[in-house]
Structure formats: C-alpha cells, structure tokens
Amino acid sequence: MRIPIEQAATLLKSGKVVAVPTETVYGLGAALDCPSAIEQIFILKGRPSNNPLIVHVAEAEVVQGYVSSFPEGFMTLAKAHWPGPMTLVLEVQIEKVPAIVRAGLPTAAFRVPRHATAQRLLQMTGPLVMPSANLSGTPSSTRVEHVEADFGHDFPVLEGSGAFAGLESTILIYVEGRWQIIRQGALPPSAFEKVLGYAPSLRGIESNVAPLCPGQLFRHYAPKAQLKLSKTCRLAEGEIILGYRDRVYPSSNRILSLGRSTDPHEIAENLYATLRSLDTLEADSALVDVDLPLEGLYATILERLYKAAQQKKEIQ
Ligand code: TXA
Ligand code: MG
C-alpha cells in the first residue's frame, strides 16, 4: 500500500515499520529510538539477530552524536560520497545505539542516502535503521511490487520514484590503518581510490579472512530456482537463460534479459527484478551468462550472482 510522506513519518514516529525507497534498493525502516519496531524488522524479515542494521541519517553531522572516534579519512569519504550509496562502519558510544541494531558489536554502520524522498523523510523522523526490504536471504527489492510480494499488499510503502542503482551500498570499515571494503556495492573501489589515494582492499571477500561484515556469512540474494553460472551457455538446452539483449542464445531457450552486456548500470538495475521473476515463473533452475569482465560495477554484480547461486568459483 503506497502512502504519502506525512503518513510514513507519523507511522515511523509511532513505532511502526515502513518500507522506504532509496537510491540503492528499498529499505525497511524503523526509528532508531524505537526498539519494538526494530525487533519487528527482524521478525518480518526472518533475519538472524547476529546480523546488524545500517543506521540511516539525513547528513554526516548527525553521525557525530553517536561515534566515539573518527578514523583518518572519514571526512574525506563523507564529503565525496554522502549523500550516496556508501556505508561506513564506525566505533560508537554504545549507550547511544541500541545493542539490537549493532548485534552487540562495538560498532555501527551509517549511511546518508541521496534519494530525495528518503532524505526528506529522515529530516522529518530523525535516524532510521533500514535493512533491505526483502525476506532474509532473497533478492533485495527494487520495485514496490517486490516489497508487496514479500510483506503483503497492505504493507505501508512510502511512495516515491525509484531511481535505483539496483545494488546495495558499498560498506567500508577502517582496520589496520586503512579503509577496507567489507561489502562490495553500488560504488566500485575506484570511487574510493580517487579520494583516499589508495584502493581499499576487499576484506574477507576474496581472502579466507573471517568477514568483518556479519551479513557476508549468510545465504543471500537467492531466488528459489537453482542458478547455474556459465561463461559458455553450452549446457543451456531447454533451460531459462538470464542473458543480455546484445548477445545471441539458442532459440530453443527462454531468455530473460538483464540488459546490455556493455552497460553494468542497466544490468544492476534489472538484476534483482530478473532473479525475482524466476520465482514468479516457478522455475526450478536457470542458467546465468556470467561472461562479464571482473571489474568495477561488474565485480559487484558477479559477487551477487555467486552468492545467489551459492557457488564459489566453479564457473563453467
Ligand atoms: O544500500 C543499502 O545499504 C540498503 C539500503 C536500504 O540502505 N541497506 C542494506 O541493508 O543493504 P542490509 O541490512 O540488507 O545490509 C546491511 C549489511 C549487512 O550485511 C550487515 O551485516 C552489515 O551491513 N552491517 C551492519 N552493521 C554492521 C557493523 N556494525 N559491522 C559490520 N557490518 C555491519
Ligand atoms: Mg539485505
């Protein structure tokens, strides 16, 4: 159920959960000072309690009220990418951020969204925690219909145009004297290299180090269908193929287009909607053409596909 911004603000302030469009994916919002609404988020999503939430604020200055120390480069990053699809994990004064939000960690994740409606809402409500608005483990929501499919038609969704990147924010943490990426996202490493003078490494993603981002431990972004990632599409007989409209596939197959293979932004925007459409089609399996360069935004797209397929490096 689409609701106007005044109603969304009133509901949030009275301890209710509301879905909110952002420039990455839809979020499931609750007021930071309302523990019962935050608990409700975990229940609605079926989210493990050891997976912490991102605190969304209207501007970088608000973060100062919660943080215990600012690592080197914080202001540089904030000035360059806030508002925008960047999340920073910072040490906090633990009495200021409820333990349920932090999953008991001494840190909390912060983001200033750029989406105009989300911005206006945050100015009306104050800080909101917002995980992606999907059932835990399934693809994030990039359209109102996705939120409604997961939480029902009566669920309140703040109306607003969906200018979506289609991929979640990039999450960084400062460890061992450097910013490191703990979740790849809508901003590629090069976006940070320009402002920090070095490219943040991908921590616990490509290495065997335990991830600092609890969410990386869980099954993610997955439709019900088993995805088979392939660079050749040779195994494709009779199967649905997730492919690109500038490529040619066997005519016997049903093709779901992710966009043009040369345009990673278009692929990102379509990715979760296409994965979700496999569920609508009640497909048992699908082949995904992953013959894409492993760079920039493509790297995030491929990471999401590996996770959705629960597959590591066995690409054919
Ligand atoms: O683009 C986004 O980031 C979207 C929109 C709605 O803002 N939100 C989002 O939230 O993707 P969620 O809950 O689906 O993913 C947040 C990730 C999880 O993997 C969680 O483990 C990690 O952030 N996270 C949150 N707090 C953390 C912390 N203190 N330390 C490390 N990782 C943290
Ligand atoms: Mg999520």
Coordinates of C-alpha atoms and ligand atoms in Angstrom, one line a residue:
M1 CA 0.0 0.0 0.0
R2 CA 1.6 3.3 -1.1
I3 CA 1.4 6.0 1.5
P4 CA 2.4 9.7 1.4
I5 CA 5.4 11.0 3.3
E6 CA 3.5 12.7 6.1
Q7 CA 1.8 9.4 6.9
A8 CA 5.1 7.5 6.7
A9 CA 6.7 9.9 9.2
T10 CA 3.7 9.6 11.5
L11 CA 3.8 5.8 11.4
L12 CA 7.5 5.6 12.0
K13 CA 7.3 8.0 14.9
S14 CA 4.6 5.9 16.5
G15 CA 6.7 2.8 16.4
K16 CA 5.6 1.2 13.1
V17 CA 7.8 -0.3 10.3
V18 CA 7.5 1.4 6.8
A19 CA 9.3 0.5 3.5
V20 CA 11.2 3.4 2.1
P21 CA 12.7 3.9 -1.4
T22 CA 16.4 4.7 -1.5
E23 CA 18.8 5.2 -4.4
T24 CA 20.1 1.6 -4.0
V25 CA 17.2 -0.7 -3.0
Y26 CA 14.1 -0.3 -0.9
G27 CA 14.7 -0.3 2.9
L28 CA 12.6 -1.5 5.7
G29 CA 12.6 1.5 8.1
A30 CA 12.2 1.8 11.9
A31 CA 13.0 4.7 14.2
L32 CA 16.4 4.2 15.9
D33 CA 14.8 5.1 19.2
C34 CA 12.1 2.5 18.9
P35 CA 13.3 -0.9 20.0
S36 CA 10.0 -2.6 19.5
A37 CA 9.8 -1.5 15.8
I38 CA 13.4 -2.6 15.3
E39 CA 12.5 -6.1 16.8
Q40 CA 9.6 -6.2 14.4
I41 CA 12.1 -5.7 11.4
F42 CA 14.0 -8.8 12.5
I43 CA 10.7 -10.8 12.7
L44 CA 9.3 -9.5 9.4
K45 CA 12.5 -10.4 7.5
G46 CA 13.3 -13.6 9.4
R47 CA 16.7 -12.0 10.0
P48 CA 19.2 -13.6 12.3
S49 CA 19.7 -11.4 15.4
N50 CA 23.5 -11.5 14.9
N51 CA 23.2 -9.5 11.6
P52 CA 23.4 -5.8 12.5
L53 CA 21.5 -3.0 10.8
I54 CA 22.6 0.2 9.0
V55 CA 21.6 3.5 10.7
H56 CA 20.4 6.0 8.0
V57 CA 20.8 9.7 8.8
A58 CA 20.0 12.9 6.9
E59 CA 23.5 14.3 7.0
A60 CA 27.1 13.4 8.0
E61 CA 27.0 15.8 11.0
V62 CA 24.3 13.6 12.7
V63 CA 26.8 10.7 12.9
Q64 CA 29.0 12.8 15.3
G65 CA 26.4 12.4 18.0
Y66 CA 26.9 8.6 18.0
V67 CA 30.5 7.9 17.2
S68 CA 33.4 7.6 19.7
S69 CA 36.2 8.3 17.3
F70 CA 36.6 9.2 13.7
P71 CA 39.2 7.3 11.7
E72 CA 41.5 9.1 9.4
G73 CA 39.9 9.8 6.0
F74 CA 36.3 9.8 7.4
M75 CA 35.6 13.4 6.4
T76 CA 37.2 12.9 3.0
L77 CA 34.9 9.9 2.3
A78 CA 31.8 11.6 3.8
K79 CA 32.4 14.8 1.7
A80 CA 33.0 12.7 -1.5
H81 CA 30.2 10.2 -1.3
W82 CA 27.5 11.3 1.2
P83 CA 24.7 11.6 0.4
G84 CA 25.1 8.4 -1.7
P85 CA 25.5 4.6 -1.7
M86 CA 28.3 4.4 0.8
T87 CA 28.1 2.9 4.3
L88 CA 30.8 3.4 6.9
V89 CA 31.2 1.2 10.0
L90 CA 32.4 3.3 12.9
E91 CA 33.1 2.7 16.6
V92 CA 30.2 4.1 18.6
Q93 CA 29.3 5.2 22.1
I94 CA 27.4 2.0 22.8
E95 CA 24.8 3.6 25.0
K96 CA 23.7 5.8 22.1
V97 CA 23.0 2.9 19.6
P98 CA 20.7 0.1 20.8
A99 CA 22.5 -3.3 21.0
I100 CA 19.9 -4.9 18.8
V101 CA 21.0 -2.6 15.9
R102 CA 24.7 -3.4 16.4
A103 CA 24.1 -7.1 17.1
G104 CA 26.2 -6.5 20.2
L105 CA 29.2 -5.2 18.3
P106 CA 31.1 -2.0 19.5
T107 CA 30.5 -0.5 16.0
A108 CA 27.5 0.7 14.0
A109 CA 27.1 1.2 10.2
F110 CA 26.0 4.6 9.0
R111 CA 24.7 5.9 5.6
V112 CA 23.3 9.1 4.3
P113 CA 21.0 8.2 1.4
R114 CA 20.8 10.5 -1.7
H115 CA 17.2 9.6 -2.7
A116 CA 15.2 12.8 -2.4
T117 CA 12.2 11.2 -0.7
A118 CA 14.4 9.2 1.8
Q119 CA 16.3 12.5 2.5
R120 CA 13.1 14.4 3.3
L121 CA 11.7 11.6 5.4
L122 CA 14.9 11.4 7.5
Q123 CA 14.7 15.2 8.1
M124 CA 11.1 14.6 9.4
T125 CA 11.8 11.5 11.5
G126 CA 15.5 11.5 12.6
P127 CA 17.7 8.4 12.2
L128 CA 16.1 5.3 10.9
V129 CA 17.5 1.8 10.8
M130 CA 16.9 0.2 7.4
P131 CA 17.9 -3.2 6.1
S132 CA 16.9 -4.1 2.6
A133 CA 13.2 -4.6 2.3
N134 CA 13.1 -8.3 1.5
L135 CA 12.8 -11.6 3.3
S136 CA 16.2 -12.7 4.6
G137 CA 18.2 -14.5 2.0
T138 CA 16.1 -13.4 -1.0
P139 CA 16.9 -10.7 -3.6
S140 CA 16.5 -7.1 -2.4
S141 CA 13.5 -5.1 -3.6
T142 CA 14.0 -2.6 -6.4
R143 CA 10.3 -2.1 -7.2
V144 CA 7.2 -1.5 -5.0
E145 CA 5.8 -4.9 -6.2
H146 CA 8.8 -6.7 -4.7
V147 CA 8.1 -5.2 -1.3
E148 CA 4.4 -6.2 -1.7
A149 CA 5.3 -9.7 -2.8
D150 CA 7.4 -10.2 0.4
F151 CA 5.3 -8.4 3.0
G152 CA 1.8 -8.2 1.6
H153 CA -0.3 -5.7 -0.3
D154 CA -1.3 -3.9 2.9
F155 CA 2.2 -3.2 4.0
P156 CA 3.0 0.5 4.1
V157 CA 5.4 1.6 1.4
L158 CA 6.4 5.3 1.1
E159 CA 5.6 6.5 -2.4
G160 CA 8.4 7.9 -4.4
S161 CA 10.0 7.4 -7.7
G162 CA 12.5 4.5 -7.8
A163 CA 15.7 5.9 -9.3
F164 CA 17.5 2.8 -8.2
A165 CA 21.1 1.7 -8.6
G166 CA 19.7 -1.7 -8.0
L167 CA 22.7 -2.8 -5.9
E168 CA 23.1 -2.1 -2.2
S169 CA 25.6 0.4 -0.8
T170 CA 29.3 -0.3 -0.6
I171 CA 30.3 -0.9 3.1
L172 CA 33.7 0.2 4.4
I173 CA 35.5 -0.2 7.7
Y174 CA 38.8 1.2 8.9
V175 CA 41.2 -1.5 10.1
E176 CA 44.9 -1.8 10.4
G177 CA 45.3 1.8 9.3
R178 CA 43.3 1.6 6.1
W179 CA 39.8 1.6 4.9
Q180 CA 38.7 -1.8 3.6
I181 CA 35.6 -2.8 1.7
I182 CA 33.6 -5.4 3.6
R183 CA 30.7 -5.5 1.2
Q184 CA 31.0 -4.7 -2.5
G185 CA 28.2 -2.4 -3.7
A186 CA 27.0 0.3 -5.9
L187 CA 30.3 2.2 -5.7
P188 CA 33.3 0.4 -7.1
P189 CA 36.8 0.5 -5.3
S190 CA 38.0 3.1 -7.8
A191 CA 35.5 5.6 -6.4
F192 CA 37.4 5.5 -3.1
E193 CA 40.8 5.3 -4.6
K194 CA 40.3 8.8 -6.1
V195 CA 39.6 10.4 -2.7
L196 CA 41.8 8.3 -0.4
G197 CA 44.8 8.0 -2.6
Y198 CA 44.7 4.2 -2.3
A199 CA 42.3 1.5 -3.4
P200 CA 40.6 -0.1 -0.4
S201 CA 41.1 -3.9 -0.4
L202 CA 38.2 -6.3 -0.4
R203 CA 38.3 -7.7 3.2
G204 CA 37.1 -11.2 3.8
I205 CA 35.5 -11.4 0.4
E206 CA 38.2 -12.8 -1.8
S207 CA 40.6 -13.8 1.1
N208 CA 40.0 -16.5 3.7
V209 CA 39.9 -14.0 6.5
A210 CA 36.7 -14.1 8.5
P211 CA 34.4 -11.4 7.2
L212 CA 34.0 -8.3 9.3
C213 CA 30.6 -7.8 7.9
P214 CA 28.3 -10.4 9.5
G215 CA 25.8 -10.3 6.5
Q216 CA 28.5 -11.9 4.3
L217 CA 28.1 -15.1 6.3
F218 CA 24.6 -15.7 5.2
R219 CA 22.9 -17.0 2.1
H220 CA 21.9 -14.0 0.1
Y221 CA 20.1 -12.6 -2.9
A222 CA 18.8 -16.0 -3.9
P223 CA 15.6 -16.9 -5.8
K224 CA 14.0 -20.4 -5.3
A225 CA 15.4 -21.6 -8.6
Q226 CA 18.9 -23.1 -8.6
L227 CA 21.2 -20.8 -10.6
K228 CA 23.9 -22.2 -12.8
L229 CA 26.6 -19.7 -13.7
S230 CA 28.2 -20.3 -17.0
K231 CA 30.6 -18.5 -19.3
T232 CA 29.7 -20.6 -22.3
C233 CA 26.0 -21.3 -22.0
R234 CA 26.7 -24.7 -23.6
L235 CA 24.6 -26.6 -21.0
A236 CA 21.6 -24.5 -21.9
E237 CA 19.2 -26.9 -23.6
G238 CA 15.6 -26.1 -22.8
E239 CA 16.5 -24.1 -19.8
I240 CA 15.8 -20.4 -19.0
I241 CA 18.8 -18.2 -19.6
L242 CA 19.5 -15.0 -17.8
G243 CA 21.4 -13.2 -20.6
Y244 CA 21.9 -9.9 -22.4
R245 CA 20.0 -8.4 -25.3
D246 CA 23.1 -7.7 -27.3
R247 CA 24.0 -11.4 -27.3
V248 CA 22.7 -14.4 -29.3
Y249 CA 21.5 -17.5 -27.4
P250 CA 19.9 -20.8 -28.7
S251 CA 16.5 -20.1 -30.0
S252 CA 15.0 -23.1 -28.1
N253 CA 15.6 -21.3 -24.8
R254 CA 13.5 -18.7 -23.0
I255 CA 15.7 -15.7 -22.4
L256 CA 15.3 -13.2 -19.6
S257 CA 17.3 -10.1 -20.4
L258 CA 19.4 -8.4 -17.8
G259 CA 20.1 -5.5 -20.2
R260 CA 23.0 -4.8 -22.5
S261 CA 26.2 -6.7 -21.6
T262 CA 28.1 -3.5 -22.1
D263 CA 26.1 -1.5 -19.6
P264 CA 26.7 -2.6 -16.0
H265 CA 24.3 0.1 -14.6
E266 CA 21.5 -1.4 -16.7
I267 CA 22.3 -4.9 -15.5
A268 CA 22.5 -3.8 -11.9
E269 CA 19.1 -2.0 -12.2
N270 CA 17.5 -5.2 -13.6
L271 CA 19.3 -7.8 -11.6
Y272 CA 17.0 -8.4 -8.6
A273 CA 13.8 -8.0 -10.6
T274 CA 15.0 -10.6 -13.0
L275 CA 16.0 -13.0 -10.2
R276 CA 12.6 -12.5 -8.6
S277 CA 10.8 -13.1 -11.9
L278 CA 12.2 -16.7 -11.8
D279 CA 10.1 -17.2 -8.7
T280 CA 7.0 -15.8 -10.4
L281 CA 7.7 -18.2 -13.3
E282 CA 8.1 -21.0 -10.8
A283 CA 11.3 -22.0 -12.5
D284 CA 13.3 -24.8 -10.9
S285 CA 16.6 -23.7 -12.4
A286 CA 18.1 -21.2 -14.7
L287 CA 21.4 -20.6 -16.4
V288 CA 23.1 -17.2 -16.0
D289 CA 25.6 -15.9 -18.5
V290 CA 28.4 -14.6 -16.4
D291 CA 30.8 -13.9 -19.3
L292 CA 31.4 -10.4 -18.0
P293 CA 34.6 -8.5 -17.1
L294 CA 35.6 -8.8 -13.4
E295 CA 36.0 -5.1 -12.9
G296 CA 34.2 -2.1 -11.5
L297 CA 30.4 -2.5 -11.0
Y298 CA 30.5 -5.8 -12.9
A299 CA 32.5 -7.2 -10.0
T300 CA 29.7 -6.4 -7.6
I301 CA 27.1 -7.9 -10.0
L302 CA 29.2 -11.1 -10.2
E303 CA 29.6 -11.3 -6.5
R304 CA 25.8 -11.1 -6.1
L305 CA 25.3 -13.8 -8.6
Y306 CA 27.9 -16.1 -6.9
K307 CA 26.1 -15.6 -3.6
A308 CA 22.6 -16.1 -5.2
A309 CA 23.9 -19.4 -6.8
Q310 CA 25.6 -20.3 -3.6
Q311 CA 28.6 -21.1 -5.8
K312 CA 32.2 -20.0 -5.3
K313 CA 34.4 -20.3 -8.3
E314 CA 33.1 -23.3 -10.2
I315 CA 32.1 -21.3 -13.2
Q316 CA 31.8 -23.3 -16.4
Ligands
TXA1 O1 22.0 0.1 0.2 C1 21.9 -0.4 1.3 O2 22.9 -0.5 2.1 C2 20.5 -0.8 1.8 C3 19.6 0.4 1.8 C4 18.2 0.1 2.3 O3 20.2 1.4 2.5 N1 20.5 -1.5 3.0 C5 21.1 -2.7 3.2 O4 20.9 -3.2 4.5 O5 21.6 -3.4 2.3 P1 21.1 -4.8 4.8 O6 20.7 -4.9 6.2 O7 20.4 -5.6 3.8 O8 22.7 -5.0 4.8 C6 23.5 -4.4 5.7 C7 24.8 -5.1 5.9 C8 24.7 -6.5 6.5 O9 25.5 -7.4 5.7 C9 25.3 -6.3 7.9 O10 25.9 -7.4 8.3 C10 26.2 -5.1 7.6 O11 25.6 -4.3 6.7 N2 26.5 -4.4 8.9 C11 25.6 -3.6 9.6 N3 26.2 -3.1 10.7 C12 27.5 -3.5 10.7 C13 28.6 -3.4 11.6 N4 28.5 -2.7 12.7 N5 29.7 -4.0 11.3 C14 29.8 -4.7 10.1 N6 28.8 -4.9 9.2 C15 27.7 -4.3 9.5
MG2 MG 20.0 -7.2 2.6

